[in-house]
Amino acid sequence: MVFRSQGIAGLLLLLTLLFVPLETVAEESISPRDPCAPIFQSPCGEIDGVKKSKWFVGGHLEAGVYSPSNGRRNSFRSGFPDSKSGGGATLFNTPQSDWQLNQLYLNIGKEVDSRRGLDFGGRVDFMYGTDAVYVQSVGLERNGDRSLWNSGEYYTAIPQVFVEFGYKNFNVKFGKFLSPMDEETILSTDRFFYSLSETALELPQTFTGVVGAWEINKRLTVLGGWVSGEDETFGGKRSSAFLGDVFYRWTKHISVGYSAFVRMNSRDRIDGDTFVQSFSVNYSSAKWDTKFEWISRNPKSGTEGRLDSYGLRQELIYKVDPHWSVGSRIEWMRRHTKSGLGYDRYTITFGVNWKPTPHITIRPEIKYENCDGNKPYYKPKDGSPGGRRDRFTGGASAVITF
């Protein structure tokens, strides 16, 4: 098992480096990974002598259908897919084999432009749909015991609500914001594939707290600050935590990033102290985009059944022309308990993006999943032993930005 895991890691790294020619870095300002960037905004400053507003407003809508090869629908328990239904929490588009509104997303705010001195801004986002349950936070959209306000498949959430201050190359953000730890965010406009990866399910989706970013030079940006746990606002019961991120532009096309979340002395007996980290390498050119990401989640205390996890994800996307792109995603995720029980999950996904207009994207895909260690798929509905170690799934969605 160790040999196979190391072999997969080497293969994914090799696939990433195949498309990484070394070039000098461009002479332009470098920004860190920022999922808080507006989906749509009017440019700041002056363009052709006309001054533009720093205020922005916009959003997007995503709807589609996703289904396993046996066509079974998921059942739900407290808003999340019940593993006994045979679907499992491997997708954000969880009501499988049925049409769904994944995301109705709206945002409004003001961009910070601190090139000439002190400036302030902020942002408020709203989400409705089947994906909204995954960006809810304890103390805001959930009760203090993490229970949901309602049941079913459709929820509402406020993924981001924060104020922001900037002074030259410094920036401070206070409030709730999307996690900077993952290259792949829940926002459907920011990812190639309809489904999310295994690694995304192991990383926090939102944070609430105070973080500061410092653009040291055109290559290097660092971020750090205090947050109130993961997916938790100030009304939650988790202890304080540290969030840090380092972004480095190696060449014009290559960038690397490292993020860490450290929670100590937690009063939560289930999760305990936790150390989550991610490392990514990205390459982007006119035709190719490739991403390599390694993640690790290591609870240091808690119950015996708590899962540690680590894994790899590699994406390769080719832009055929302005309207068509094709891509693949290869994943490996290892989960295990303190008592030694665990499993490995392997996933490969193929997808296509078609953009008939700049504001519409159609995203069909097909996925194969294999689990070594248990049989999580297609379990009998009566709860009796059974199931399969592998399965095919597939579907398509449409994303409209406005």
XYZ file of C-alpha atoms in Angstrom:
402
model
C 0.000 0.000 0.000
C 2.841 2.393 0.808
C 4.572 1.586 -2.477
C 1.403 2.123 -4.457
C 0.718 5.451 -2.684
C 4.236 6.722 -3.391
C 3.942 5.589 -6.995
C 0.716 7.491 -7.507
C 2.212 10.614 -5.944
C 5.201 10.395 -8.273
C 2.998 9.881 -11.321
C 0.841 12.906 -10.506
C 3.891 15.077 -9.928
C 5.404 13.907 -13.228
C 2.207 14.750 -15.115
C 2.312 18.225 -13.601
C 5.942 18.908 -14.474
C 5.580 17.719 -18.067
C 3.946 21.024 -18.891
C 6.189 23.342 -16.876
C 8.803 25.130 -19.013
C 10.916 27.525 -16.968
C 10.479 31.180 -17.915
C 11.181 34.493 -16.259
C 8.492 36.104 -14.179
C 6.429 38.850 -15.780
C 6.939 42.387 -14.524
C 3.461 42.754 -13.086
C 1.852 42.830 -9.670
C 1.187 39.403 -8.211
C -1.904 38.617 -6.131
C -2.342 35.592 -3.853
C -4.992 32.937 -4.289
C -8.143 34.875 -3.523
C -11.569 33.194 -3.748
C -13.055 36.485 -2.563
C -12.449 38.168 -5.922
C -15.683 39.559 -7.376
C -17.478 37.408 -9.886
C -18.155 40.544 -11.890
C -17.086 44.120 -11.379
C -16.507 47.401 -13.155
C -12.783 48.196 -13.594
C -11.261 50.688 -11.177
C -9.194 53.721 -12.044
C -9.336 55.280 -15.490
C -9.784 53.609 -18.879
C -9.408 55.797 -21.960
C -9.717 58.842 -19.716
C -13.036 57.691 -18.211
C -13.132 57.107 -14.454
C -14.738 53.803 -13.439
C -16.513 52.947 -10.198
C -14.937 50.736 -7.538
C -18.369 49.345 -6.653
C -19.392 45.997 -8.146
C -22.536 43.881 -8.294
C -23.173 40.586 -10.029
C -23.671 36.889 -9.620
C -24.297 33.609 -11.360
C -26.738 30.729 -11.643
C -25.885 27.036 -11.999
C -28.307 24.175 -12.609
C -27.796 20.621 -13.808
C -28.217 16.901 -13.246
C -25.781 14.266 -11.964
C -26.343 10.530 -11.691
C -24.562 7.277 -10.836
C -24.746 4.460 -13.377
C -27.507 2.669 -11.442
C -29.673 5.809 -11.442
C -30.371 5.700 -7.700
C -31.226 8.910 -5.868
C -29.517 9.951 -2.668
C -31.379 10.052 0.604
C -30.536 12.764 3.126
C -29.818 13.000 6.828
C -29.658 16.480 8.397
C -29.187 18.119 5.024
C -26.266 15.940 3.886
C -26.317 12.776 1.745
C -26.743 9.612 3.799
C -23.897 7.175 3.119
C -26.343 4.283 3.449
C -28.111 5.514 0.319
C -25.114 4.438 -1.731
C -24.224 7.924 -2.929
C -21.835 9.150 -0.300
C -20.595 12.680 0.362
C -18.274 12.738 -2.650
C -20.084 15.446 -4.637
C -21.491 18.838 -3.839
C -24.254 18.265 -6.387
C -25.791 15.743 -4.008
C -29.420 15.184 -5.166
C -28.215 12.690 -7.750
C -30.384 11.498 -10.645
C -32.534 14.610 -10.424
C -32.418 18.137 -11.815
C -31.263 20.668 -9.274
C -30.483 24.334 -8.827
C -26.951 24.157 -7.464
C -26.255 27.831 -6.979
C -28.109 31.108 -7.271
C -25.300 33.422 -6.214
C -25.457 37.193 -5.731
C -22.733 39.580 -4.595
C -22.334 43.293 -4.011
C -19.443 45.322 -2.639
C -16.657 47.801 -3.123
C -13.136 46.987 -4.266
C -10.125 48.225 -2.308
C -7.710 50.312 -4.372
C -4.829 51.220 -2.072
C -2.142 51.987 -4.647
C -2.190 55.676 -3.651
C -2.833 55.243 0.071
C -5.473 54.159 2.540
C -8.726 52.796 1.107
C -11.567 50.637 2.356
C -14.133 48.276 0.878
C -16.172 45.203 1.610
C -18.421 42.536 0.221
C -21.672 40.660 0.934
C -22.602 37.418 -0.880
C -25.815 35.393 -0.851
C -26.339 31.806 -2.054
C -29.440 29.673 -2.531
C -29.476 26.092 -3.800
C -28.305 22.569 -3.065
C -24.674 23.717 -2.594
C -25.509 26.353 0.025
C -25.477 23.874 2.935
C -21.716 23.404 2.447
C -20.864 27.086 3.047
C -23.068 27.568 6.091
C -21.370 28.457 9.372
C -22.156 27.643 12.975
C -23.480 30.737 14.689
C -24.753 32.334 11.474
C -26.790 29.911 9.339
C -26.635 27.010 11.809
C -27.380 26.534 15.486
C -24.615 26.367 18.071
C -24.770 22.557 18.140
C -24.123 22.545 14.343
C -27.705 21.452 13.611
C -29.464 22.958 10.588
C -32.397 25.348 10.718
C -34.401 23.302 8.240
C -34.294 20.017 6.329
C -34.434 18.936 2.694
C -32.211 19.656 -0.283
C -32.330 23.451 -0.730
C -30.740 25.938 1.657
C -29.635 29.550 1.894
C -26.243 30.831 3.027
C -24.120 33.954 3.309
C -20.752 32.667 2.064
C -19.027 36.038 2.565
C -19.675 39.201 4.548
C -16.599 41.245 5.374
C -15.035 44.693 5.455
C -11.591 45.333 4.037
C -8.892 47.983 4.508
C -5.815 48.501 2.402
C -2.723 50.692 2.494
C -0.319 50.350 -0.420
C 0.854 46.708 -0.334
C -0.955 45.830 2.957
C -4.522 44.582 3.249
C -6.684 43.571 6.259
C -9.990 41.703 6.047
C -12.511 41.262 8.883
C -15.618 39.043 8.737
C -16.642 35.811 7.040
C -14.895 34.850 3.811
C -14.259 31.849 1.581
C -11.226 29.746 2.423
C -7.956 30.581 0.607
C -6.587 27.083 1.322
C -7.822 25.384 -1.842
C -7.284 26.203 -5.510
C -10.732 24.713 -6.117
C -13.527 26.746 -4.501
C -17.211 25.976 -4.190
C -18.033 28.822 -6.609
C -19.028 27.153 -9.871
C -17.574 30.055 -11.874
C -14.093 29.359 -10.470
C -13.688 25.702 -11.438
C -13.611 23.637 -14.620
C -15.541 20.561 -13.445
C -19.158 20.275 -12.358
C -18.316 18.011 -9.405
C -15.804 18.854 -6.704
C -12.739 16.832 -5.846
C -12.036 14.604 -2.855
C -9.458 17.096 -1.578
C -12.017 19.910 -1.522
C -14.180 17.887 0.856
C -11.313 17.666 3.366
C -10.538 21.384 3.481
C -12.519 24.139 5.227
C -14.885 26.075 2.992
C -15.269 29.295 5.020
C -13.553 31.171 7.847
C -14.610 33.998 10.130
C -11.978 36.224 11.678
C -9.270 38.783 10.905
C -6.528 38.162 8.336
C -3.886 40.408 6.842
C -2.083 40.112 3.500
C 1.300 41.631 2.661
C 2.536 41.783 -0.923
C 6.254 41.738 -0.174
C 7.279 42.083 -3.831
C 6.060 41.182 -7.302
C 6.697 37.490 -6.594
C 5.840 36.863 -2.956
C 2.668 37.464 -0.910
C 2.003 36.210 2.627
C -1.305 36.042 4.516
C -1.992 35.303 8.159
C -4.404 35.923 10.989
C -6.860 34.667 13.584
C -10.050 32.752 12.745
C -12.801 31.216 14.853
C -12.410 27.590 13.839
C -13.430 26.280 10.406
C -16.908 26.856 8.992
C -17.647 28.677 12.233
C -18.510 32.258 13.147
C -18.048 34.059 16.442
C -21.158 32.340 17.815
C -19.633 28.873 17.643
C -18.002 26.837 20.398
C -14.731 25.920 18.678
C -11.501 27.410 19.970
C -9.352 30.002 18.242
C -7.177 29.020 15.297
C -4.405 30.344 13.059
C -4.769 30.641 9.287
C -1.714 31.255 7.108
C -0.971 31.285 3.389
C 2.153 31.879 1.275
C 1.923 32.540 -2.473
C 5.028 32.675 -4.700
C 5.205 33.422 -8.424
C 8.177 31.380 -9.613
C 8.030 32.284 -13.311
C 5.591 33.965 -15.680
C 3.551 30.757 -15.903
C 4.349 28.893 -12.660
C 3.152 29.666 -9.132
C 3.251 27.744 -5.853
C 1.219 28.124 -2.686
C 1.153 26.739 0.832
C -1.658 27.117 3.392
C -1.988 25.972 6.998
C -4.826 25.938 9.529
C -3.901 25.178 13.146
C -6.488 24.815 15.924
C -5.230 24.087 19.445
C -6.866 23.384 22.824
C -10.274 22.828 21.276
C -13.219 22.137 23.566
C -14.834 20.020 20.863
C -14.470 16.354 21.851
C -15.262 15.148 18.350
C -12.681 17.034 16.319
C -10.081 17.920 18.932
C -6.904 19.776 17.962
C -6.473 19.872 14.206
C -3.709 20.658 11.730
C -4.800 21.097 8.104
C -2.404 22.009 5.321
C -2.289 22.222 1.537
C 0.456 22.693 -1.035
C -0.148 23.502 -4.693
C 1.809 23.995 -7.909
C 0.094 25.698 -10.851
C 1.063 26.194 -14.467
C -0.910 28.335 -16.895
C -0.325 29.321 -20.518
C -2.393 30.336 -23.514
C -3.358 26.695 -24.178
C -2.598 24.660 -21.049
C -3.577 24.821 -17.387
C -2.370 22.235 -14.920
C -2.719 22.092 -11.136
C -1.100 19.794 -8.611
C -2.322 19.850 -5.003
C -1.431 17.908 -1.872
C -3.568 18.168 1.269
C -3.388 16.722 4.777
C -5.776 16.764 7.754
C -4.391 15.502 11.069
C -6.583 15.720 14.186
C -4.329 15.352 17.252
C -7.085 14.376 19.676
C -10.725 13.425 19.719
C -12.591 10.171 19.377
C -11.030 6.914 18.204
C -13.161 6.919 15.091
C -11.969 10.305 13.837
C -10.449 10.034 10.353
C -7.041 11.383 9.464
C -6.682 12.022 5.755
C -4.180 13.024 3.097
C -4.243 12.954 -0.666
C -3.272 14.308 -4.069
C -5.137 15.972 -6.909
C -3.900 16.747 -10.415
C -5.834 18.612 -13.113
C -4.849 19.053 -16.741
C -6.917 21.384 -18.958
C -6.382 22.127 -22.655
C -7.996 25.169 -24.297
C -8.936 24.119 -27.814
C -10.248 27.561 -28.779
C -12.115 30.427 -27.088
C -15.297 28.302 -26.949
C -14.063 24.757 -26.138
C -11.826 23.254 -23.453
C -11.207 19.658 -22.379
C -9.823 18.470 -19.069
C -8.975 15.541 -16.800
C -8.644 15.202 -13.036
C -6.829 12.401 -11.199
C -7.179 11.979 -7.438
C -6.024 9.777 -4.610
C -7.273 10.153 -1.033
C -6.251 8.111 1.997
C -8.445 8.129 5.128
C -7.661 6.165 8.294
C -8.522 6.066 11.998
C -6.237 5.954 15.024
C -7.015 2.274 15.427
C -5.629 1.512 11.957
C -8.871 1.144 10.012
C -9.062 3.029 6.764
C -9.367 3.041 3.006
C -7.938 4.534 -0.172
C -10.152 6.176 -2.792
C -9.050 6.683 -6.405
C -10.939 8.916 -8.830
C -10.526 9.969 -12.439
C -12.758 12.549 -14.130
C -13.028 13.704 -17.749
C -14.900 16.878 -18.673
C -15.637 19.395 -21.409
C -16.422 23.105 -21.181
C -18.354 24.778 -23.986
C -18.860 28.544 -23.936
C -21.306 29.568 -26.669
C -21.190 33.106 -25.228
C -18.900 34.769 -22.655
C -21.658 34.506 -20.009
C -22.763 30.875 -20.539
C -20.776 27.684 -19.852
C -22.014 24.114 -20.441
C -20.060 21.488 -18.454
C -20.627 17.756 -19.120
C -18.377 15.240 -17.352
C -17.949 11.553 -16.526
C -16.242 10.150 -13.423
C -14.928 6.757 -12.272
C -14.402 6.084 -8.545
C -12.729 3.115 -6.856
C -12.505 2.535 -3.100
C -9.920 0.106 -1.695
C -10.912 -1.007 1.801
C -14.718 -0.888 1.919
C -17.794 -0.933 -0.321
C -19.386 2.508 -0.138
C -21.350 2.473 -3.391
C -24.801 1.086 -4.193
C -25.467 -0.211 -0.687
C -28.822 -2.007 -0.180
C -31.532 0.403 0.912
C -32.637 -1.937 3.707
C -29.250 -1.569 5.432
C -28.147 -5.166 4.839
C -24.469 -5.902 4.009
C -23.434 -5.308 0.448
C -22.364 -2.646 -1.978
C -19.618 -2.146 -4.534
C -16.070 -0.832 -4.432
C -16.345 1.153 -7.659
C -18.848 3.059 -9.765
C -19.329 5.397 -12.727
C -21.101 8.746 -12.382
C -21.722 11.565 -14.798
C -23.781 14.619 -15.564
C -23.836 18.143 -16.922
C -24.581 21.652 -15.717
C -25.079 25.092 -17.179
C -23.530 28.209 -15.569
C -24.845 31.664 -16.402
C -23.042 34.762 -15.120
C -24.606 38.188 -14.880
